[in-house]
Short mmCIF file of C-alpha atoms in Angstrom, two decimals:
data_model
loop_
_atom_site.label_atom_id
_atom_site.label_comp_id
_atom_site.label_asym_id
_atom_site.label_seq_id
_atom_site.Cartn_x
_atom_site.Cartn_y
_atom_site.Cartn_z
CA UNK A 1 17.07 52.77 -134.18
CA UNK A 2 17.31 56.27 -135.42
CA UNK A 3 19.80 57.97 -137.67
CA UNK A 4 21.85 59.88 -134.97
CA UNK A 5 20.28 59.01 -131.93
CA UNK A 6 22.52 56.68 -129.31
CA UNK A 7 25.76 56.50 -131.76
CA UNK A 8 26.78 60.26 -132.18
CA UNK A 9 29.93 61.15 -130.96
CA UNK A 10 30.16 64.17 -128.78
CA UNK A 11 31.32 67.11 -130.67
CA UNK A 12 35.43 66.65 -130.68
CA UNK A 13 35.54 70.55 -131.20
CA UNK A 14 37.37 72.08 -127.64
CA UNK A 15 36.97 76.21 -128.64
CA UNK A 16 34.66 76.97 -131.36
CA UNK A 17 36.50 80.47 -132.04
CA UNK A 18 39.63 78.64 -131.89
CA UNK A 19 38.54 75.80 -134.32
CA UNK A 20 37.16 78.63 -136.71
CA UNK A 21 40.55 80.44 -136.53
CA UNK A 22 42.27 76.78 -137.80
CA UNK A 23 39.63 76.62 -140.26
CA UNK A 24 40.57 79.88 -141.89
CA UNK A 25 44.23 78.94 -142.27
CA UNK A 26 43.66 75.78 -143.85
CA UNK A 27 41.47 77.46 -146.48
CA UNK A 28 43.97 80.29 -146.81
CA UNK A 29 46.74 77.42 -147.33
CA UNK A 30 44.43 75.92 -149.51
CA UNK A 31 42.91 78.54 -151.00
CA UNK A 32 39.44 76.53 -150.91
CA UNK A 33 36.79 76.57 -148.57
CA UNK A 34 37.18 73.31 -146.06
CA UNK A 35 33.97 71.40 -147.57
CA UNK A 36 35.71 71.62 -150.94
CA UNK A 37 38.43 69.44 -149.64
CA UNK A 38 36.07 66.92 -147.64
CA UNK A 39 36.79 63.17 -148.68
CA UNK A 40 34.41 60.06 -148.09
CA UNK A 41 36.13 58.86 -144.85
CA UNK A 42 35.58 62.44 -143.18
CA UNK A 43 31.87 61.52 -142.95
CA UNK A 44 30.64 58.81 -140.76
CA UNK A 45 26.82 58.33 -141.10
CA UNK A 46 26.17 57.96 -137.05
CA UNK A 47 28.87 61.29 -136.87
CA UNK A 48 28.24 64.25 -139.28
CA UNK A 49 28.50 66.75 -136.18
CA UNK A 50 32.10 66.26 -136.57
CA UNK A 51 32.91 66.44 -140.30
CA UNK A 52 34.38 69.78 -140.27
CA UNK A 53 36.91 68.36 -137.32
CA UNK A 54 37.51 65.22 -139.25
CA UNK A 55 38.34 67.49 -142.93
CA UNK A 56 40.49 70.02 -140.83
CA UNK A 57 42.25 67.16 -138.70
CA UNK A 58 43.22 65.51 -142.09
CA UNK A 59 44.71 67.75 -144.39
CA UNK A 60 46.53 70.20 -141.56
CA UNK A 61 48.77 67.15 -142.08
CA UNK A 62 49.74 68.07 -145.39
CA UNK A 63 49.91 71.74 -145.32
CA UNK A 64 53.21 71.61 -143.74
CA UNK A 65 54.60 70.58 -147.43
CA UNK A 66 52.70 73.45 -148.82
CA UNK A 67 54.02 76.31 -145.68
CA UNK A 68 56.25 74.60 -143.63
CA UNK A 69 55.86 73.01 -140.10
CA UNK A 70 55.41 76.04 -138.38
CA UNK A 71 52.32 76.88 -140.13
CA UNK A 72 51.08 73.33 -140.06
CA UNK A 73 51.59 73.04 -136.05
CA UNK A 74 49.89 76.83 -135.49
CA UNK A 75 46.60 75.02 -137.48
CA UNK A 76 46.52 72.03 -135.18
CA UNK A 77 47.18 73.93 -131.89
CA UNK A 78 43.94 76.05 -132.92
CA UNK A 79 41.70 73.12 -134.12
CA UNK A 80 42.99 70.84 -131.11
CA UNK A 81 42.66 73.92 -128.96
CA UNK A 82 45.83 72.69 -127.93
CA UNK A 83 47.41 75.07 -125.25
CA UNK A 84 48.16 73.50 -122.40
CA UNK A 85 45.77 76.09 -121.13
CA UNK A 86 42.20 74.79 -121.36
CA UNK A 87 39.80 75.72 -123.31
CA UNK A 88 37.68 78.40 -122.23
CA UNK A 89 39.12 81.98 -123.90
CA UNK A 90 37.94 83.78 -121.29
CA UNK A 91 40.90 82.41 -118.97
CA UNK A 92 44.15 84.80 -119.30
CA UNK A 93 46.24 82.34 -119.33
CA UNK A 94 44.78 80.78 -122.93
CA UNK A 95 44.51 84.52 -124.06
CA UNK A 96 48.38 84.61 -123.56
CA UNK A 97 49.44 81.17 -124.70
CA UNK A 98 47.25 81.97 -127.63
CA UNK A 99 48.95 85.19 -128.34
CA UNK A 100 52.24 83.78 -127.97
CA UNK A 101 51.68 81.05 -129.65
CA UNK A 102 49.34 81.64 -132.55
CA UNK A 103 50.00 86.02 -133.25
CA UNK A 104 53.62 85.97 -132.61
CA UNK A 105 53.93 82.50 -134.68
CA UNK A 106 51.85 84.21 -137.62
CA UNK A 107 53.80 87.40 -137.21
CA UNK A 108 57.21 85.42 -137.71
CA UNK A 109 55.98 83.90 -140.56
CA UNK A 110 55.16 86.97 -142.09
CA UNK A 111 58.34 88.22 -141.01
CA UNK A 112 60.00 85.18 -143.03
CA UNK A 113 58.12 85.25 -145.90
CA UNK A 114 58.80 88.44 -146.35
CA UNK A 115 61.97 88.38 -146.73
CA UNK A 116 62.34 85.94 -149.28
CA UNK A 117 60.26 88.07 -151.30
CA UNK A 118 57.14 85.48 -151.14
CA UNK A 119 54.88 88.67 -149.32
CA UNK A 120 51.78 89.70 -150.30
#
């Protein structure tokens, strides 16, 4: 049999723009592009389609140590695309959860960090 052909998983990705947006955080948290943090389990030979999902799913764990749980859970609700809303950003009702959810959250933050002086 093939490399890749009957045993890849189907790409665990729900919003690609959403995903990307996760992606960005964690490297900003990180400062380090994602493939810089990859580890040997992220990769499965008969699954590399999903080794950006597998890095991302594994360390938003820890950035909640690094910028609290707020930060953390914003990450997973974008990689997850994880709304309650679907997953199609077309549909106003993800536009608004997303809004609500993911530009208010990061605006709070900001708001936060601010004021203990940790701003940029």
């Amino acid at each position: 049999m093939l490399r890749g052909s009957l045993f890849r998983s189907p790409p665990r990705v729900r919003n690609e723009q959403l995903f990307a947006l996760g992606v960005i955080l964690i490297e900003l948290a990180y400062e380090a592009p994602l493939h810089s943090l990859q580890k040997p389990t992220d990769v499965a030979s008969h699954d590399d389609q999903n080794t950006d999902y597998y890095i991302a799913d594994r360390v938003r764990l820890t950035v909640s140590s690094m910028l609290g749980p707020t930060y953390a859970d914003l990450i997973r609700k974008c990689i997850h695309c994880d709304f309650g809303r679907g997953d199609d950003l077309e549909d106003p009702a993800l536009q608004e959860s997303f809004y609500v959810e993911v530009v208010r959250g990061l605006e709070e933050l900001e708001a936060k960090f601010d004021a203990f002086g940790l701003g940029g």
